[in-house]
PDB file of C-alpha atoms and ligand atoms in Angstrom:
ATOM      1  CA  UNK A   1     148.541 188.164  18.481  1.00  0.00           C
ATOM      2  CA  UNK A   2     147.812 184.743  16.979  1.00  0.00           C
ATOM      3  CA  UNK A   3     150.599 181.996  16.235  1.00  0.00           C
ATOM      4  CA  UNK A   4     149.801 180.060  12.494  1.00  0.00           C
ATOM      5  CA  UNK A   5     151.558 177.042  13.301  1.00  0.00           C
ATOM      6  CA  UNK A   6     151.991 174.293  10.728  1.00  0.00           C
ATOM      7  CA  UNK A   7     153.809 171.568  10.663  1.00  0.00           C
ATOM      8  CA  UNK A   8     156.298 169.297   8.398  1.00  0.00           C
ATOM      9  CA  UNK A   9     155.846 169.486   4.545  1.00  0.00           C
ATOM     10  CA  UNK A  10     153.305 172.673   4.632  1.00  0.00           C
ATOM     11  CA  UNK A  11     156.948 174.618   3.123  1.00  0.00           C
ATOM     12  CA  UNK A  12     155.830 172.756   0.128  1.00  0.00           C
ATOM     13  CA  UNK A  13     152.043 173.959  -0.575  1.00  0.00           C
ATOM     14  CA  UNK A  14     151.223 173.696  -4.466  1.00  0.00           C
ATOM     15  CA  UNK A  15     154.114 171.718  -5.455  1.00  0.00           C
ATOM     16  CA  UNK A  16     153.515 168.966  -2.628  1.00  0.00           C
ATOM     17  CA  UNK A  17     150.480 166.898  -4.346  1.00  0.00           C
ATOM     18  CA  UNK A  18     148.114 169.048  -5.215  1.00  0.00           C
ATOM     19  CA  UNK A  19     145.501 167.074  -6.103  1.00  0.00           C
ATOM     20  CA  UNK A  20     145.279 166.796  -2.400  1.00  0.00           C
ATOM     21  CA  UNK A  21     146.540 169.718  -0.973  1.00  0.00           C
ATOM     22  CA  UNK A  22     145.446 172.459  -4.044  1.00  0.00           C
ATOM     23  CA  UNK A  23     147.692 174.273  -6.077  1.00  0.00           C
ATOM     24  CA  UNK A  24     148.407 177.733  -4.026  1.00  0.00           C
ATOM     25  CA  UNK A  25     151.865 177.695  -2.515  1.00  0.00           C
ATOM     26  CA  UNK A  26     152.802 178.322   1.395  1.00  0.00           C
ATOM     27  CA  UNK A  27     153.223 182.078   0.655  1.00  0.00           C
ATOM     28  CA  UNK A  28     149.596 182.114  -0.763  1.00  0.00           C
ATOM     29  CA  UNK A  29     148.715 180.513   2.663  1.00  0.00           C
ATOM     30  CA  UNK A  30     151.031 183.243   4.620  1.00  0.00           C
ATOM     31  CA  UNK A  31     149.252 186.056   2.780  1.00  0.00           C
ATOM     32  CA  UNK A  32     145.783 184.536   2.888  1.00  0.00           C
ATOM     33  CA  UNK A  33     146.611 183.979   7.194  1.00  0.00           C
ATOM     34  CA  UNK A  34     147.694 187.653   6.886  1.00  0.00           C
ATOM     35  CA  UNK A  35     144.632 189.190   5.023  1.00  0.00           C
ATOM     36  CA  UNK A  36     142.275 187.718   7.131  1.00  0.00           C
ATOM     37  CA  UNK A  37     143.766 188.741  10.500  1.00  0.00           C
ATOM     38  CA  UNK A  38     144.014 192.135   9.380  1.00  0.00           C
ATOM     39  CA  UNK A  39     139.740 192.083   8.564  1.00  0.00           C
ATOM     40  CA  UNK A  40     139.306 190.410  12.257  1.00  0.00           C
ATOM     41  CA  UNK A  41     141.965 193.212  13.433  1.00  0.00           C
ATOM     42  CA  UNK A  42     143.766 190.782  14.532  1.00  0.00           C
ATOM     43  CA  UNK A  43     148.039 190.347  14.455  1.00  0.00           C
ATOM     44  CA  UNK A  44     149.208 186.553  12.947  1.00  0.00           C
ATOM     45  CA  UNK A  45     152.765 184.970  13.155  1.00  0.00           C
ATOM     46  CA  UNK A  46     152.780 182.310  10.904  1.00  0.00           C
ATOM     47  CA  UNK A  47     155.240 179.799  11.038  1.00  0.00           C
ATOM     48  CA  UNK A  48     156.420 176.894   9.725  1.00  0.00           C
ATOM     49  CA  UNK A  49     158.771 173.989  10.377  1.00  0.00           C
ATOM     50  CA  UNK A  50     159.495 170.367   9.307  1.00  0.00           C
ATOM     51  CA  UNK A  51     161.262 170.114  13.033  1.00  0.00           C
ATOM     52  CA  UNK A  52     159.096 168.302  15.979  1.00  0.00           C
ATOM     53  CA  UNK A  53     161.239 170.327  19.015  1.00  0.00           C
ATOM     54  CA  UNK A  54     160.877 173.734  17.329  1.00  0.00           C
ATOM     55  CA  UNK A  55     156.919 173.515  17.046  1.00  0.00           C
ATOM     56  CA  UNK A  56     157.302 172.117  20.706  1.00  0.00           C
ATOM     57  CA  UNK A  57     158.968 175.034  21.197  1.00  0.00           C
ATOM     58  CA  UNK A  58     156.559 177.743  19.330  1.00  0.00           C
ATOM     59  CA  UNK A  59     153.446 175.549  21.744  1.00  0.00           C
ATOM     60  CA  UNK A  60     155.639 176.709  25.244  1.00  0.00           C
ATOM     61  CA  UNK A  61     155.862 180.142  23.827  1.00  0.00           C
ATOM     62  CA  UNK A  62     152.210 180.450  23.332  1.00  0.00           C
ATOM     63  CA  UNK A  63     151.261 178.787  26.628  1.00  0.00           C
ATOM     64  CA  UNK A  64     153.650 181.441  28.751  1.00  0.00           C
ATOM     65  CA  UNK A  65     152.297 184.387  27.082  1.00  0.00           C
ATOM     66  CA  UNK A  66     148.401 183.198  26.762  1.00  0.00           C
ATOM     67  CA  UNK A  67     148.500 183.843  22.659  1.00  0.00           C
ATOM     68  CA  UNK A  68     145.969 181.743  20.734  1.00  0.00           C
ATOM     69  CA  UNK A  69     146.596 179.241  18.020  1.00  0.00           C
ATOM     70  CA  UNK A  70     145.655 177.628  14.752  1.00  0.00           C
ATOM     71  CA  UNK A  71     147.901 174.743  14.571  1.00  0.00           C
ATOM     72  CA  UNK A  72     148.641 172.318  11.191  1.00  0.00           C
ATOM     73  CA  UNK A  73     150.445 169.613  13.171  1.00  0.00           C
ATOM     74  CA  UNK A  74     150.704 168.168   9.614  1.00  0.00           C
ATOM     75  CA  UNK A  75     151.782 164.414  10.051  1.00  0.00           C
ATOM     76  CA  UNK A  76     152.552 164.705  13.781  1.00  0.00           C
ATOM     77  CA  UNK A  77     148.861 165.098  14.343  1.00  0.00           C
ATOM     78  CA  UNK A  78     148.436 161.003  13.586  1.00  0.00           C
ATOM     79  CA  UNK A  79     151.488 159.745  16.233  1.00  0.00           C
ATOM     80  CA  UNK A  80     153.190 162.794  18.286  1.00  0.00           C
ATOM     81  CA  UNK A  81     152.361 162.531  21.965  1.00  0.00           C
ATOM     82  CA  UNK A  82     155.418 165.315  22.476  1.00  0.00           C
ATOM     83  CA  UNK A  83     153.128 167.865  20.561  1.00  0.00           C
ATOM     84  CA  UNK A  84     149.816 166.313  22.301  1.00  0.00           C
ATOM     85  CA  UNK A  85     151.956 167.257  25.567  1.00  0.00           C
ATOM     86  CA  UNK A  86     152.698 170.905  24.498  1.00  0.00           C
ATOM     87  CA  UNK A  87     149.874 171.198  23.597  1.00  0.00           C
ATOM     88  CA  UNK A  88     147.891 170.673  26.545  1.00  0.00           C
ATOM     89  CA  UNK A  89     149.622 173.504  28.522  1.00  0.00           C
ATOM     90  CA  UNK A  90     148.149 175.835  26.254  1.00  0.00           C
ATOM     91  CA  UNK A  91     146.556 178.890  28.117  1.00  0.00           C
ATOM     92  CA  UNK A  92     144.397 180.320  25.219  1.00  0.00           C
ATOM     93  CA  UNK A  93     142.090 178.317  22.418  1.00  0.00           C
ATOM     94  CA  UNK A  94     144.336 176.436  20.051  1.00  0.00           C
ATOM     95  CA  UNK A  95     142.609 175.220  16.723  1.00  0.00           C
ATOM     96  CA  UNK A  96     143.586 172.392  15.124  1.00  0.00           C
ATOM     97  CA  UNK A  97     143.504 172.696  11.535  1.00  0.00           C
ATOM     98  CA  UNK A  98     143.510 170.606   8.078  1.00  0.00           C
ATOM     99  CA  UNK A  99     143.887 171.235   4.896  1.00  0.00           C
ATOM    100  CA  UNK A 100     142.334 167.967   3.402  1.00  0.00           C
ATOM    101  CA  UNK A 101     139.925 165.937   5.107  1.00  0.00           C
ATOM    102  CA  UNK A 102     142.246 163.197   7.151  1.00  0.00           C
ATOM    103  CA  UNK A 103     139.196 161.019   7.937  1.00  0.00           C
ATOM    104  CA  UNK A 104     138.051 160.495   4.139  1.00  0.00           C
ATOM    105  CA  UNK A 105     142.092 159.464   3.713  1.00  0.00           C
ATOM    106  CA  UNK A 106     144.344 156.531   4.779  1.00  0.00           C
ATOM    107  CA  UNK A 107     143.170 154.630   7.679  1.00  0.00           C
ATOM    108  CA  UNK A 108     146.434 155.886   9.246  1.00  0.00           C
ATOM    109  CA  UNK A 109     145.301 159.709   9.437  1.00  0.00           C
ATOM    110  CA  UNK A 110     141.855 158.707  10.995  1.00  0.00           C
ATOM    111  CA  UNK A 111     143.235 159.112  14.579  1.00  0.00           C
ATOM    112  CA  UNK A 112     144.366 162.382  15.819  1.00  0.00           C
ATOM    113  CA  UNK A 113     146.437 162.475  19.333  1.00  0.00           C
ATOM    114  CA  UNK A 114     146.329 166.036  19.506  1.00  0.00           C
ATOM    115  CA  UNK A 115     142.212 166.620  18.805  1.00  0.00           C
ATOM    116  CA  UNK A 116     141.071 166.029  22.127  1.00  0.00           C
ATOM    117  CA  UNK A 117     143.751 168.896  23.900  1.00  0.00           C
ATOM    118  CA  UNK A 118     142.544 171.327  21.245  1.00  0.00           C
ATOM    119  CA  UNK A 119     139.812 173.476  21.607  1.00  0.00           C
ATOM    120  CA  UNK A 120     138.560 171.820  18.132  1.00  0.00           C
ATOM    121  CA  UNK A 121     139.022 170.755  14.905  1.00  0.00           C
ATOM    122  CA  UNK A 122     138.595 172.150  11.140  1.00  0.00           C
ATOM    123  CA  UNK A 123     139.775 170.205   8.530  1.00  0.00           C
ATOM    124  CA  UNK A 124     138.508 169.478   4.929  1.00  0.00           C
ATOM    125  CA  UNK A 125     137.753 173.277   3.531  1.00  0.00           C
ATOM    126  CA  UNK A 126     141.563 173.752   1.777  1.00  0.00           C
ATOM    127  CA  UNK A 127     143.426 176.652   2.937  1.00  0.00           C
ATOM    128  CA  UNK A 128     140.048 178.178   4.086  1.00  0.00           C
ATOM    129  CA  UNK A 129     140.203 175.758   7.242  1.00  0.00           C
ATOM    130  CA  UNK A 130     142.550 178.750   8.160  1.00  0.00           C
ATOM    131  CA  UNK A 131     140.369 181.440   7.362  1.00  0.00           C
ATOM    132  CA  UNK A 132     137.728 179.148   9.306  1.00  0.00           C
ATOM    133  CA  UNK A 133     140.197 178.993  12.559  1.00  0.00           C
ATOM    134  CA  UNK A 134     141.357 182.373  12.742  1.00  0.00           C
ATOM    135  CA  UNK A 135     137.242 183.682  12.680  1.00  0.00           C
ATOM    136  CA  UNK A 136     136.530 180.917  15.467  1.00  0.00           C
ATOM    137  CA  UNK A 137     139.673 181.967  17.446  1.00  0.00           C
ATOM    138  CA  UNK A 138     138.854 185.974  17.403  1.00  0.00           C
ATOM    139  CA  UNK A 139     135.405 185.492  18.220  1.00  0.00           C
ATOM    140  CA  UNK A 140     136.223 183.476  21.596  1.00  0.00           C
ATOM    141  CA  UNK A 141     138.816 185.613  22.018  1.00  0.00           C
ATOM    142  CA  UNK A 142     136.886 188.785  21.657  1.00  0.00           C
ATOM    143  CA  UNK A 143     133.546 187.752  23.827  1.00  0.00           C
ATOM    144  CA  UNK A 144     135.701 186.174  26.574  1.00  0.00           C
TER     145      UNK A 144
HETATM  146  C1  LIG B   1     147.367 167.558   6.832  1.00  0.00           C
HETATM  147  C2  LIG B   1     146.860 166.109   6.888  1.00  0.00           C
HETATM  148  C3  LIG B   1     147.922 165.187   7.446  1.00  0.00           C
HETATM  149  O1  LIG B   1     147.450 163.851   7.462  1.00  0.00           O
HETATM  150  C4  LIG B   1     149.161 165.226   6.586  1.00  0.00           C
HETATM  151  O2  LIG B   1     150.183 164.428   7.162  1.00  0.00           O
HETATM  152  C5  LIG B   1     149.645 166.603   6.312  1.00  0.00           C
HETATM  153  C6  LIG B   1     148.674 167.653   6.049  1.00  0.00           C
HETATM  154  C7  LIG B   1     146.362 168.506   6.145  1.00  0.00           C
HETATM  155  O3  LIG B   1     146.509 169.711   6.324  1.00  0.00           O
HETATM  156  O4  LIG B   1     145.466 168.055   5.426  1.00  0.00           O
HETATM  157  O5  LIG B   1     150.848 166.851   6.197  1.00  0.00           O
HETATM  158  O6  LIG B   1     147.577 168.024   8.152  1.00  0.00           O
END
């Protein structure tokens, strides 16, 4: 089993400026998170909420029963030390994904405070940074 865990906003893929964030919709992501596992033979839950203590709470749930994630923190990822903190109890590789490229963005999404407790970082492909993840995630998984 790997958690998909995104953040605030992601609800609204495709309508949610797509210039920057593409025009396929949240199901599109769910589906595309879905076909992909299923190739690595892999199981995905992906999630999504706009709520800081229920992602918290997703992280703890992960970290007690050692299940991998690929994690949108979304706009947490540029100020939430609560998610940083979750984060860093993890017990399996957690991926830190993004959709656009923060660095080429607003000064404000340079800085990450949840990069350096993940295992890494993809960010800038679209929803392929997912594809990306979950192929980075099995293969540790699988050779560990
Ligand atoms: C994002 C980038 C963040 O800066 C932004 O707040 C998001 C989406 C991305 O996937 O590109 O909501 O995480």
């Amino acid at each position: 089993m790997i958690y998909v865990l995104n953040g605030p906003n992601l609800r609204r893929l495709g309508t949610r400026e797509p210039d920057v964030y593409g025009a396929d919709s949240y199901d599109d992501l769910v589906e595309l998170c879905e076909a992909t596992a299923r190739e690595l033979g892999a199981e995905v839950s992906v999630r999504q909420t706009d709520d800081e203590a229920t992602l918290v709470g997703w992280l703890h749930e992960a970290a007690d029963n050692r299940i991998p994630v690929v994690l949108n923190p979304a706009a947490f990822t540029h100020y939430s030390y609560a998610l940083r903190d979750a984060i860093s109890q993890r017990t399996a590789p957690l991926v830190e994904v993004h959709i656009s490229n923060p660095a080429a963005r607003e000064e404000f999404r340079h800085n990450s405070v949840v990069a350096a407790v993940a295992t890494g970082t993809i960010a800038g492909f679209g929803l392929h940074s997912y594809v990306l993840a979950l192929h980075a995630i099995t293969d540790m998984t699988q050779s560990s």
